[in-house]
PDB file of C-alpha atoms in Angstrom:
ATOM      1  CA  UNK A   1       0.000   0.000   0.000  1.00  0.00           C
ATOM      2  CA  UNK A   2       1.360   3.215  -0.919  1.00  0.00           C
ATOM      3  CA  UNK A   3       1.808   6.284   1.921  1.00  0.00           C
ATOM      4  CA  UNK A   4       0.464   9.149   1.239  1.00  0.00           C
ATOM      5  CA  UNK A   5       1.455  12.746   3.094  1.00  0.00           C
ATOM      6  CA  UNK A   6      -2.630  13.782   3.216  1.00  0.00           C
ATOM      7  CA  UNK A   7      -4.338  10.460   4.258  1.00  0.00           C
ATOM      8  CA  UNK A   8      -8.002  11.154   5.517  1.00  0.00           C
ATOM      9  CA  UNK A   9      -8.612  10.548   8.994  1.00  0.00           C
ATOM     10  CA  UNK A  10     -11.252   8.441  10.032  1.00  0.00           C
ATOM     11  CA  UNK A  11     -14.405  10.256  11.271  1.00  0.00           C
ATOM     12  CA  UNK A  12     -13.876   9.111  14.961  1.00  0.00           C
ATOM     13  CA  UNK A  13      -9.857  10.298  15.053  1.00  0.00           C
ATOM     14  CA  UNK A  14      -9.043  13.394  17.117  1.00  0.00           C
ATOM     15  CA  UNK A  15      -7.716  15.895  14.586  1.00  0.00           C
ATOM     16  CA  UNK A  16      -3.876  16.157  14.790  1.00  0.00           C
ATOM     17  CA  UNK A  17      -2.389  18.642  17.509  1.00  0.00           C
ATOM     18  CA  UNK A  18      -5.005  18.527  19.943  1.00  0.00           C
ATOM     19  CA  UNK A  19      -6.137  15.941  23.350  1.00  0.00           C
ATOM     20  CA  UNK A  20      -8.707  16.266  25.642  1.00  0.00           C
ATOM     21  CA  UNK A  21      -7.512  15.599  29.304  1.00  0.00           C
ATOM     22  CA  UNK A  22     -10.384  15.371  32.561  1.00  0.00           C
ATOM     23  CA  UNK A  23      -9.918  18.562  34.437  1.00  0.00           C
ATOM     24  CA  UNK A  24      -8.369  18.546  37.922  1.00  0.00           C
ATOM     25  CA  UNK A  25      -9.050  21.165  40.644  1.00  0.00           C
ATOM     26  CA  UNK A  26      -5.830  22.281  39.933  1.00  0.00           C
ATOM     27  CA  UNK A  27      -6.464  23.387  36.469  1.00  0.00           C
ATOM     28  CA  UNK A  28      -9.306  26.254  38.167  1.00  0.00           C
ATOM     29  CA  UNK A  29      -6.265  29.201  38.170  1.00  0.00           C
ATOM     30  CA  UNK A  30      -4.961  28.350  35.226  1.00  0.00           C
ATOM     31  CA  UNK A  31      -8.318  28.206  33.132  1.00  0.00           C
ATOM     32  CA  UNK A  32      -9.590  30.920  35.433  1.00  0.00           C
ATOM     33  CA  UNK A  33      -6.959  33.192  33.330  1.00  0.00           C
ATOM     34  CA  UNK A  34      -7.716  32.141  30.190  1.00  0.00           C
ATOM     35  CA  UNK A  35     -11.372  32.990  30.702  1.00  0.00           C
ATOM     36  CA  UNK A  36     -10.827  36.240  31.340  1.00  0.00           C
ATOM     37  CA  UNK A  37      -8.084  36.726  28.364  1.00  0.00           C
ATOM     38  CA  UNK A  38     -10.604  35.056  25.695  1.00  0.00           C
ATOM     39  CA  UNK A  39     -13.462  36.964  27.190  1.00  0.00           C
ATOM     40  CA  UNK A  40     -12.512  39.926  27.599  1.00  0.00           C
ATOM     41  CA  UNK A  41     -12.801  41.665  24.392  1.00  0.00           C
ATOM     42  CA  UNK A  42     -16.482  41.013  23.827  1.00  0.00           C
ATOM     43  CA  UNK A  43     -17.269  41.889  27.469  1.00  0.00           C
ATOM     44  CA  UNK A  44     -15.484  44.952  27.226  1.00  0.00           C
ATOM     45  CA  UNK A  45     -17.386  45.568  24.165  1.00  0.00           C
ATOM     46  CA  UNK A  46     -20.711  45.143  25.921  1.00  0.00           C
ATOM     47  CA  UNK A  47     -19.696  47.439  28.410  1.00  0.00           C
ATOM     48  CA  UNK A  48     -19.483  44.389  30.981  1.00  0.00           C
ATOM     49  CA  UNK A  49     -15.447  43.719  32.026  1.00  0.00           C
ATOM     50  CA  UNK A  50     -14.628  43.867  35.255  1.00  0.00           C
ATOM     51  CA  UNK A  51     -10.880  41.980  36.431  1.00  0.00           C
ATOM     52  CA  UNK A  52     -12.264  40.076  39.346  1.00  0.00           C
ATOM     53  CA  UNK A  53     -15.299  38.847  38.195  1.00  0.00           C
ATOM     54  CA  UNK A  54     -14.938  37.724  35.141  1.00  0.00           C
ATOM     55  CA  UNK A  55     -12.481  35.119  37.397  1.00  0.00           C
ATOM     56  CA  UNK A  56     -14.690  34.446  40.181  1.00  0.00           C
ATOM     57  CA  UNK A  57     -17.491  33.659  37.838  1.00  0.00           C
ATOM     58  CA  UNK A  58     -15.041  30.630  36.189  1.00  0.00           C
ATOM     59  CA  UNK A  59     -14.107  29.995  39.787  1.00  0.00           C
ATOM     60  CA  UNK A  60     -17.758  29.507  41.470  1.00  0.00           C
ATOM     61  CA  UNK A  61     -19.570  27.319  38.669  1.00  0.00           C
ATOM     62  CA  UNK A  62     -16.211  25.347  37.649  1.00  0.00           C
ATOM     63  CA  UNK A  63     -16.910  21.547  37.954  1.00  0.00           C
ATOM     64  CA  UNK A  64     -13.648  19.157  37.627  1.00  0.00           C
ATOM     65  CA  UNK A  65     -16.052  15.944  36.787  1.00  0.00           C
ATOM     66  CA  UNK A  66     -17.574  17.734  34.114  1.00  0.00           C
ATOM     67  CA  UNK A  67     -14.451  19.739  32.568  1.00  0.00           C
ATOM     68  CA  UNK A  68     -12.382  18.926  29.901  1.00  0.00           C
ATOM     69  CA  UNK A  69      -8.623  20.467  29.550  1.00  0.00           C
ATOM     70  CA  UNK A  70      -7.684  21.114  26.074  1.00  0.00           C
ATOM     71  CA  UNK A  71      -3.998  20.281  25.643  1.00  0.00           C
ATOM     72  CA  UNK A  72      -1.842  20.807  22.725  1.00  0.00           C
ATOM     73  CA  UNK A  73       1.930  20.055  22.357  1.00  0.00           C
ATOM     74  CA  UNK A  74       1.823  19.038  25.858  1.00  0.00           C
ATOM     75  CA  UNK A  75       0.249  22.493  26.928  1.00  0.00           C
ATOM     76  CA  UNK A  76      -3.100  23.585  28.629  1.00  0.00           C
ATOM     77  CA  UNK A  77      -4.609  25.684  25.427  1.00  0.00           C
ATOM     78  CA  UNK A  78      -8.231  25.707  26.737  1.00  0.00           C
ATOM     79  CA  UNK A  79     -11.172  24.097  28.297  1.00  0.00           C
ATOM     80  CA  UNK A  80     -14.674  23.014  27.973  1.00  0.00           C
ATOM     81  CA  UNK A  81     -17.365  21.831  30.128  1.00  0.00           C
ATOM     82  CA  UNK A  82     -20.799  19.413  29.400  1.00  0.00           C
ATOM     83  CA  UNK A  83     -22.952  19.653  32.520  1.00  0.00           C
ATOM     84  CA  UNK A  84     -25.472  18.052  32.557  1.00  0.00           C
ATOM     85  CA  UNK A  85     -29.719  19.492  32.976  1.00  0.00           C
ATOM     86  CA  UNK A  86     -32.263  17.868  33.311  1.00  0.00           C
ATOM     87  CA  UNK A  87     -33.346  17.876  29.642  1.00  0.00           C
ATOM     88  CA  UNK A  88     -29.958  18.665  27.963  1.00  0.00           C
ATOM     89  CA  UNK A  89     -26.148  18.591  28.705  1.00  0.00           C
ATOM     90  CA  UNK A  90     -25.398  22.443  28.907  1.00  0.00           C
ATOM     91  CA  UNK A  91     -21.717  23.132  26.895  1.00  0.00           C
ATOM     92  CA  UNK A  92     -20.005  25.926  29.205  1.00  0.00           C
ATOM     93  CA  UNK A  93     -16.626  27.137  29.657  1.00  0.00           C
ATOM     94  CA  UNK A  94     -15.658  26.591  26.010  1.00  0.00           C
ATOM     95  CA  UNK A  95     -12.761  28.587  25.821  1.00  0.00           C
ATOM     96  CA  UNK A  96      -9.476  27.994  23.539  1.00  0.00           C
ATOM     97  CA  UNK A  97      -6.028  30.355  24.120  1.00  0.00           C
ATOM     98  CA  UNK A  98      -6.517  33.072  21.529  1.00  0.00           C
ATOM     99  CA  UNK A  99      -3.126  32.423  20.182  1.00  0.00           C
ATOM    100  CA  UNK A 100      -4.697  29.129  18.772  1.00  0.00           C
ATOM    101  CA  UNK A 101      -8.139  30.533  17.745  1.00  0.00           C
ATOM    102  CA  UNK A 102      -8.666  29.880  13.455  1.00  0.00           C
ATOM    103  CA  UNK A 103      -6.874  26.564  12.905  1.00  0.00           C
ATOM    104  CA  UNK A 104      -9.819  24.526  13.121  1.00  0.00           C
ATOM    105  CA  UNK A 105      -9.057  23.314  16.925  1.00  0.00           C
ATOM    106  CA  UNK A 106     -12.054  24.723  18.288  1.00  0.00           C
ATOM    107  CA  UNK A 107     -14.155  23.123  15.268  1.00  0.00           C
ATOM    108  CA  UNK A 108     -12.455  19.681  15.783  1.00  0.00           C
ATOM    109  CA  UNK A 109     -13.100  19.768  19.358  1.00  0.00           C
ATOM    110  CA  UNK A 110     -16.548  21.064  19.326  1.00  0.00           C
ATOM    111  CA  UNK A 111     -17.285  18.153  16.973  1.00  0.00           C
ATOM    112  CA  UNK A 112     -15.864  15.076  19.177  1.00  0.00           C
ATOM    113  CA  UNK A 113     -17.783  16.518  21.708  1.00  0.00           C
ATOM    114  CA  UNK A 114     -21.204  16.831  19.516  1.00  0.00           C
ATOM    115  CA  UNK A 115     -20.690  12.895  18.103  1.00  0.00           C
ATOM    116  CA  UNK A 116     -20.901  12.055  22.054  1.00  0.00           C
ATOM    117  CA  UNK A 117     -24.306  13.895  22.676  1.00  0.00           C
ATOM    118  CA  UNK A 118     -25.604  13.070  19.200  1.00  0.00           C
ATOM    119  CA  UNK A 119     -24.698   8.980  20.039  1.00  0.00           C
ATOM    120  CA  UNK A 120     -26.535   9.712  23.621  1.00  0.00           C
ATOM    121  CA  UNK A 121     -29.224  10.956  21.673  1.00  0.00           C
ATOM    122  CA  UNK A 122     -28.520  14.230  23.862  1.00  0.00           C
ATOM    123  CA  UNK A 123     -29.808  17.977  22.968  1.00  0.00           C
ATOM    124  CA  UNK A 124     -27.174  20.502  23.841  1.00  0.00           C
ATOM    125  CA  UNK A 125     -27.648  24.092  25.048  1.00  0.00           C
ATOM    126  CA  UNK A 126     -25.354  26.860  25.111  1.00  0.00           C
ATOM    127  CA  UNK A 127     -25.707  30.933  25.655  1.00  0.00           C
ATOM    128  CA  UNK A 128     -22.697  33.163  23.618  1.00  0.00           C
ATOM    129  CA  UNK A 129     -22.349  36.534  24.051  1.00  0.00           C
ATOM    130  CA  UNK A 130     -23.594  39.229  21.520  1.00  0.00           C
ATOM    131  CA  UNK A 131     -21.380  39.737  18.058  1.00  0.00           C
ATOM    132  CA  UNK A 132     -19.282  37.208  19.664  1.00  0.00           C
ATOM    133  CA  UNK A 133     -17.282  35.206  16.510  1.00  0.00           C
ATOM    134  CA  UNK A 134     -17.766  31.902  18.408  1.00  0.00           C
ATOM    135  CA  UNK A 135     -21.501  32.564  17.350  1.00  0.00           C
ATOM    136  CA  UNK A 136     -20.878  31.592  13.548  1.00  0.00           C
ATOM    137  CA  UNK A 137     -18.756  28.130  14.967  1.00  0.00           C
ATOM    138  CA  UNK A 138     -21.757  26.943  16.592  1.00  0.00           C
ATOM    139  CA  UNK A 139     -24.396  27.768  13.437  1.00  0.00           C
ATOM    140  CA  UNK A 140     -21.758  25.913  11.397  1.00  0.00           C
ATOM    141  CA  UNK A 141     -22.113  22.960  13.884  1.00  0.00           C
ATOM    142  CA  UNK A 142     -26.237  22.568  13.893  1.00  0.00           C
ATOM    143  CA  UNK A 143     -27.232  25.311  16.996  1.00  0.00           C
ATOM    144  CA  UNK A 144     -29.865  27.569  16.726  1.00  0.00           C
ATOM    145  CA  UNK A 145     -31.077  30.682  18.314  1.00  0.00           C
ATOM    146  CA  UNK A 146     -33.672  29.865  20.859  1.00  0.00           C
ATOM    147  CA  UNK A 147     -33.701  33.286  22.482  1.00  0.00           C
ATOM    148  CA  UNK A 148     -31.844  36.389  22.978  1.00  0.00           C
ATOM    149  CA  UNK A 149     -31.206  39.244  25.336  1.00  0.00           C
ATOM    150  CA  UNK A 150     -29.244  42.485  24.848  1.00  0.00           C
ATOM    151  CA  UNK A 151     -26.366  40.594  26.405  1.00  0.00           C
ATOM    152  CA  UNK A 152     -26.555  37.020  25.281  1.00  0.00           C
ATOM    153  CA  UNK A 153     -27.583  34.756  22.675  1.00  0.00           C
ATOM    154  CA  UNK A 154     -29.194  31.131  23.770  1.00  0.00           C
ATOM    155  CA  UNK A 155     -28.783  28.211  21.607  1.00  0.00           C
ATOM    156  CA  UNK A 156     -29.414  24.899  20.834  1.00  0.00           C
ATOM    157  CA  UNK A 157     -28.434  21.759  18.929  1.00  0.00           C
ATOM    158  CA  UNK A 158     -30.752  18.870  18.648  1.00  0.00           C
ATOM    159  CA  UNK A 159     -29.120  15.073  18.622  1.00  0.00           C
ATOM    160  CA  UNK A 160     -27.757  14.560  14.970  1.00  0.00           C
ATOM    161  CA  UNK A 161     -28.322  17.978  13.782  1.00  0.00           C
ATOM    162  CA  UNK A 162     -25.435  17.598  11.566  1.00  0.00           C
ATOM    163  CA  UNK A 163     -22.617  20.192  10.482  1.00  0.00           C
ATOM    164  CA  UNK A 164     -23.261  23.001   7.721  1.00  0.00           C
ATOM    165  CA  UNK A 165     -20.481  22.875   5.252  1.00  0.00           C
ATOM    166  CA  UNK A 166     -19.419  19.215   5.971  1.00  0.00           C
ATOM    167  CA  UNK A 167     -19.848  16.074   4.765  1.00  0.00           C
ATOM    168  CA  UNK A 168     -20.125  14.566   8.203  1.00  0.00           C
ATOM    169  CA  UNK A 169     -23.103  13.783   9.056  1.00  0.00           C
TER     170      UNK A 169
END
């Protein structure tokens, strides 16, 4: 069989670069910091930055069990949670060192994550903030607007909504 440099991956395969870890208590400062670095140029946009708590929000509703670290090249480059509601896993904390943002990690990871709740049959919720850029990631991936408010955008993906622009399905 010949080798070739751009062999496709198979659909289950974690894109190159990228591994999910569990989160350990440990990881709250660390991710704490990155939350407020990713975050902070929409919430300073919406008029709504402020140092400490845009920490001590990460730090009061951060939940090891349900965490993943994002690691690439050994390093913590972001986070994201599923917690689970009654009628829907909730996707929090997604948030991916800005130095990293536009190479398709965030995309990859989001997906791996959405072929778990689609195989669980699971509909996922999520709230963005307004003229945030993650927005358009999340219509590519099958959410839609349930409702809005002058701050935030709600969301939702039902089980095997697919992925616009992908032959996934």
């Amino acid at each position: 069989m010949t080798t070739h440099a751009h062999q496709p991956r198979e659909a289950a395969a974690p894109a190159p670069g990228w591994a999910l870890r569990p989160a350990e208590p440990a990881d709250v400062e660390p991710l704490a910091e990155l939350r407020a670095t990713v975050m902070r140029p929409d919430l300073e946009r919406l008029g709504r930055f402020d140092e400490v708590r845009v920490r001590q929000r990460f730090r009061n509703s951060f939940c090891a069990p349900d965490t993943s670290v994002i690691v690439t090249d050994g390093a913590l480059a972001g986070c994201v949670a599923l917690r689970p509601a009654e009628d829907c896993q909730w996707l929090e904390h997604f948030y991916l060192d800005p130095a990293l943002q536009g190479r398709g990690i965030g995309s990859a990871v989001l997906r791996a994550l959405l072929d778990r709740t689609d195989a669980a049959g699971d509909l996922v919720r999520l709230n963005v903030l307004q003229g945030s850029a993650a927005r358009r990631l999340y219509e590519r991936l099958g959410f839609r607007v349930e409702d809005e408010d002058p701050v935030d955008v709600f969301m939702a993906r039902q089980p095997g909504a697919g992925y616009a622009g992908s032959s996934r399905p």
